[in-house]
Amino acid sequence: MAKNGLSIGEVAETTGLSVHALRFFERENLFLREIPRTAGGQRVYDPADVDWLVLCTRFRDSGMPIATIKEFAGLVRSGPGNEPERLALLEEHERAVEARIADLQASLGIIRGKVAAYREHVHNGTAAGVWAPTAAS
């Protein structure tokens, strides 16, 4: 553990992000604060930094672009008074995620139908030739 905080290696292990990714977050100004360093130049993170990284990872996993995360981080860093802008950004992303989920649900419905059809054909011994390409004449 770094003096009075977590080392970059500990944060990488805790979050599952690579050291390279953590440096990228810092370089792109995605943290809510400047990450302090020891006298020897080692980064020192605190638990709030880890919590922020976990949130950012969820944002990324849900398809939020880095530019949007950067915008959100900037709004949070600038302090109180911009909550309506933060809310609008989050609501827009929420709608995008809901649309992706709806698309995935529609795809899943089609896949389930195909699974059921194949399961029935395999069970009945009639699967040979199901959706097989036809030979050109």
mmCIF file of C-alpha atoms in Angstrom:
data_model
loop_
_atom_site.group_PDB
_atom_site.id
_atom_site.type_symbol
_atom_site.label_atom_id
_atom_site.label_comp_id
_atom_site.label_asym_id
_atom_site.label_seq_id
_atom_site.Cartn_x
_atom_site.Cartn_y
_atom_site.Cartn_z
ATOM 1 C CA MET A 1 0.000 0.000 0.000
ATOM 2 C CA ALA A 2 1.247 3.467 -0.848
ATOM 3 C CA LYS A 3 1.704 5.856 2.053
ATOM 4 C CA ASN A 4 -1.794 6.903 3.183
ATOM 5 C CA GLY A 5 -3.482 5.370 0.154
ATOM 6 C CA LEU A 6 -3.449 2.757 -2.571
ATOM 7 C CA SER A 7 -0.722 2.190 -5.117
ATOM 8 C CA ILE A 8 -1.469 1.987 -8.826
ATOM 9 C CA GLY A 9 -0.917 -1.779 -8.650
ATOM 10 C CA GLU A 10 -3.413 -2.149 -5.814
ATOM 11 C CA VAL A 11 -5.995 -0.084 -7.688
ATOM 12 C CA ALA A 12 -5.419 -2.143 -10.837
ATOM 13 C CA GLU A 13 -5.921 -5.352 -8.868
ATOM 14 C CA THR A 14 -9.027 -4.011 -7.096
ATOM 15 C CA THR A 15 -10.734 -2.651 -10.208
ATOM 16 C CA GLY A 16 -9.542 -5.159 -12.801
ATOM 17 C CA LEU A 17 -8.211 -2.294 -14.908
ATOM 18 C CA SER A 18 -4.673 -2.410 -16.202
ATOM 19 C CA VAL A 19 -2.005 0.004 -15.007
ATOM 20 C CA HIS A 20 -2.003 1.321 -18.575
ATOM 21 C CA ALA A 21 -5.780 2.006 -18.343
ATOM 22 C CA LEU A 22 -5.334 3.839 -15.037
ATOM 23 C CA ARG A 23 -2.642 6.026 -16.561
ATOM 24 C CA PHE A 24 -4.966 6.660 -19.530
ATOM 25 C CA PHE A 25 -7.733 7.778 -17.137
ATOM 26 C CA GLU A 26 -5.331 10.197 -15.532
ATOM 27 C CA ARG A 27 -3.926 11.484 -18.831
ATOM 28 C CA GLU A 28 -7.450 12.035 -20.203
ATOM 29 C CA ASN A 29 -8.506 13.922 -17.058
ATOM 30 C CA LEU A 30 -11.211 11.375 -16.216
ATOM 31 C CA PHE A 31 -10.606 11.366 -12.470
ATOM 32 C CA LEU A 32 -12.473 13.739 -10.208
ATOM 33 C CA ARG A 33 -9.228 15.081 -8.797
ATOM 34 C CA GLU A 34 -5.565 15.196 -9.640
ATOM 35 C CA ILE A 35 -4.014 12.000 -8.347
ATOM 36 C CA PRO A 36 -1.345 12.943 -5.822
ATOM 37 C CA ARG A 37 2.105 11.407 -5.861
ATOM 38 C CA THR A 38 4.597 10.463 -3.239
ATOM 39 C CA ALA A 39 7.960 12.193 -3.027
ATOM 40 C CA GLY A 40 9.227 9.295 -5.147
ATOM 41 C CA GLY A 41 6.632 9.992 -7.852
ATOM 42 C CA GLN A 42 4.314 7.067 -7.164
ATOM 43 C CA ARG A 43 0.580 7.710 -7.542
ATOM 44 C CA VAL A 44 -1.486 7.521 -4.360
ATOM 45 C CA TYR A 45 -5.190 6.720 -4.781
ATOM 46 C CA ASP A 46 -7.889 6.765 -2.156
ATOM 47 C CA PRO A 47 -11.067 4.666 -1.899
ATOM 48 C CA ALA A 48 -13.147 7.426 -3.533
ATOM 49 C CA ASP A 49 -10.925 7.146 -6.620
ATOM 50 C CA VAL A 50 -11.604 3.404 -6.731
ATOM 51 C CA ASP A 51 -15.358 3.997 -6.365
ATOM 52 C CA TRP A 52 -15.202 6.473 -9.255
ATOM 53 C CA LEU A 53 -13.296 3.986 -11.413
ATOM 54 C CA VAL A 54 -15.900 1.293 -10.702
ATOM 55 C CA LEU A 55 -18.649 3.710 -11.795
ATOM 56 C CA CYS A 56 -16.703 4.683 -14.931
ATOM 57 C CA THR A 57 -16.184 1.017 -15.761
ATOM 58 C CA ARG A 58 -19.946 0.462 -15.524
ATOM 59 C CA PHE A 59 -20.500 3.490 -17.753
ATOM 60 C CA ARG A 60 -18.070 2.049 -20.332
ATOM 61 C CA ASP A 61 -19.542 -1.443 -20.067
ATOM 62 C CA SER A 62 -22.952 0.070 -20.802
ATOM 63 C CA GLY A 63 -21.638 1.793 -23.920
ATOM 64 C CA MET A 64 -20.991 5.312 -22.653
ATOM 65 C CA PRO A 65 -18.284 6.937 -24.792
ATOM 66 C CA ILE A 66 -15.102 8.152 -23.106
ATOM 67 C CA ALA A 67 -15.961 11.692 -24.241
ATOM 68 C CA THR A 68 -19.243 11.520 -22.304
ATOM 69 C CA ILE A 69 -17.512 10.155 -19.206
ATOM 70 C CA LYS A 70 -15.023 13.004 -19.529
ATOM 71 C CA GLU A 71 -17.870 15.509 -19.792
ATOM 72 C CA PHE A 72 -19.604 14.007 -16.749
ATOM 73 C CA ALA A 73 -16.341 14.026 -14.758
ATOM 74 C CA GLY A 74 -15.812 17.683 -15.654
ATOM 75 C CA LEU A 75 -19.294 18.556 -14.445
ATOM 76 C CA VAL A 76 -18.754 16.701 -11.167
ATOM 77 C CA ARG A 77 -15.326 18.300 -10.692
ATOM 78 C CA SER A 78 -16.739 21.770 -11.192
ATOM 79 C CA GLY A 79 -18.941 21.304 -8.125
ATOM 80 C CA PRO A 80 -22.523 22.138 -7.261
ATOM 81 C CA GLY A 81 -24.783 24.079 -9.569
ATOM 82 C CA ASN A 82 -24.722 21.884 -12.675
ATOM 83 C CA GLU A 83 -26.817 18.985 -11.423
ATOM 84 C CA PRO A 84 -29.458 19.497 -14.154
ATOM 85 C CA GLU A 85 -26.735 19.036 -16.793
ATOM 86 C CA ARG A 86 -25.453 15.909 -15.052
ATOM 87 C CA LEU A 87 -28.995 14.562 -14.860
ATOM 88 C CA ALA A 88 -29.623 15.260 -18.550
ATOM 89 C CA LEU A 89 -26.410 13.448 -19.494
ATOM 90 C CA LEU A 90 -27.323 10.436 -17.364
ATOM 91 C CA GLU A 91 -30.912 10.358 -18.649
ATOM 92 C CA GLU A 92 -29.688 10.406 -22.235
ATOM 93 C CA HIS A 93 -27.381 7.486 -21.518
ATOM 94 C CA GLU A 94 -30.168 5.673 -19.689
ATOM 95 C CA ARG A 95 -32.364 5.952 -22.796
ATOM 96 C CA ALA A 96 -29.523 4.652 -24.976
ATOM 97 C CA VAL A 97 -28.969 1.663 -22.677
ATOM 98 C CA GLU A 98 -32.703 0.917 -22.580
ATOM 99 C CA ALA A 99 -32.794 0.980 -26.399
ATOM 100 C CA ARG A 100 -29.822 -1.413 -26.540
ATOM 101 C CA ILE A 101 -31.552 -3.732 -24.080
ATOM 102 C CA ALA A 102 -34.728 -3.679 -26.180
ATOM 103 C CA ASP A 103 -32.697 -4.538 -29.299
ATOM 104 C CA LEU A 104 -30.974 -7.365 -27.445
ATOM 105 C CA GLN A 105 -34.322 -8.659 -26.164
ATOM 106 C CA ALA A 106 -35.667 -8.708 -29.739
ATOM 107 C CA SER A 107 -32.554 -10.573 -30.897
ATOM 108 C CA LEU A 108 -32.864 -12.992 -27.997
ATOM 109 C CA GLY A 109 -36.465 -13.708 -28.968
ATOM 110 C CA ILE A 110 -35.398 -14.646 -32.491
ATOM 111 C CA ILE A 111 -32.519 -16.780 -31.193
ATOM 112 C CA ARG A 112 -34.820 -18.576 -28.754
ATOM 113 C CA GLY A 113 -37.181 -19.359 -31.636
ATOM 114 C CA LYS A 114 -34.318 -20.825 -33.664
ATOM 115 C CA VAL A 115 -33.076 -22.823 -30.661
ATOM 116 C CA ALA A 116 -36.570 -24.257 -30.168
ATOM 117 C CA ALA A 117 -36.866 -25.150 -33.862
ATOM 118 C CA TYR A 118 -33.460 -26.839 -33.942
ATOM 119 C CA ARG A 119 -34.102 -28.591 -30.639
ATOM 120 C CA GLU A 120 -37.311 -30.031 -32.089
ATOM 121 C CA HIS A 121 -35.586 -31.091 -35.346
ATOM 122 C CA VAL A 122 -32.691 -32.688 -33.464
ATOM 123 C CA HIS A 123 -35.104 -34.471 -31.125
ATOM 124 C CA ASN A 124 -37.214 -35.733 -34.063
ATOM 125 C CA GLY A 125 -34.190 -36.680 -36.173
ATOM 126 C CA THR A 126 -35.169 -34.221 -38.917
ATOM 127 C CA ALA A 127 -32.293 -31.752 -38.521
ATOM 128 C CA ALA A 128 -30.330 -32.859 -41.603
ATOM 129 C CA GLY A 129 -30.523 -30.129 -44.187
ATOM 130 C CA VAL A 130 -32.162 -27.509 -41.953
ATOM 131 C CA TRP A 131 -31.072 -24.215 -43.486
ATOM 132 C CA ALA A 132 -28.366 -25.944 -45.509
ATOM 133 C CA PRO A 133 -27.141 -23.989 -48.499
ATOM 134 C CA THR A 134 -28.502 -25.334 -51.772
ATOM 135 C CA ALA A 135 -26.160 -26.434 -54.506
ATOM 136 C CA ALA A 136 -25.960 -24.090 -57.478
ATOM 137 C CA SER A 137 -27.524 -25.557 -60.602
#
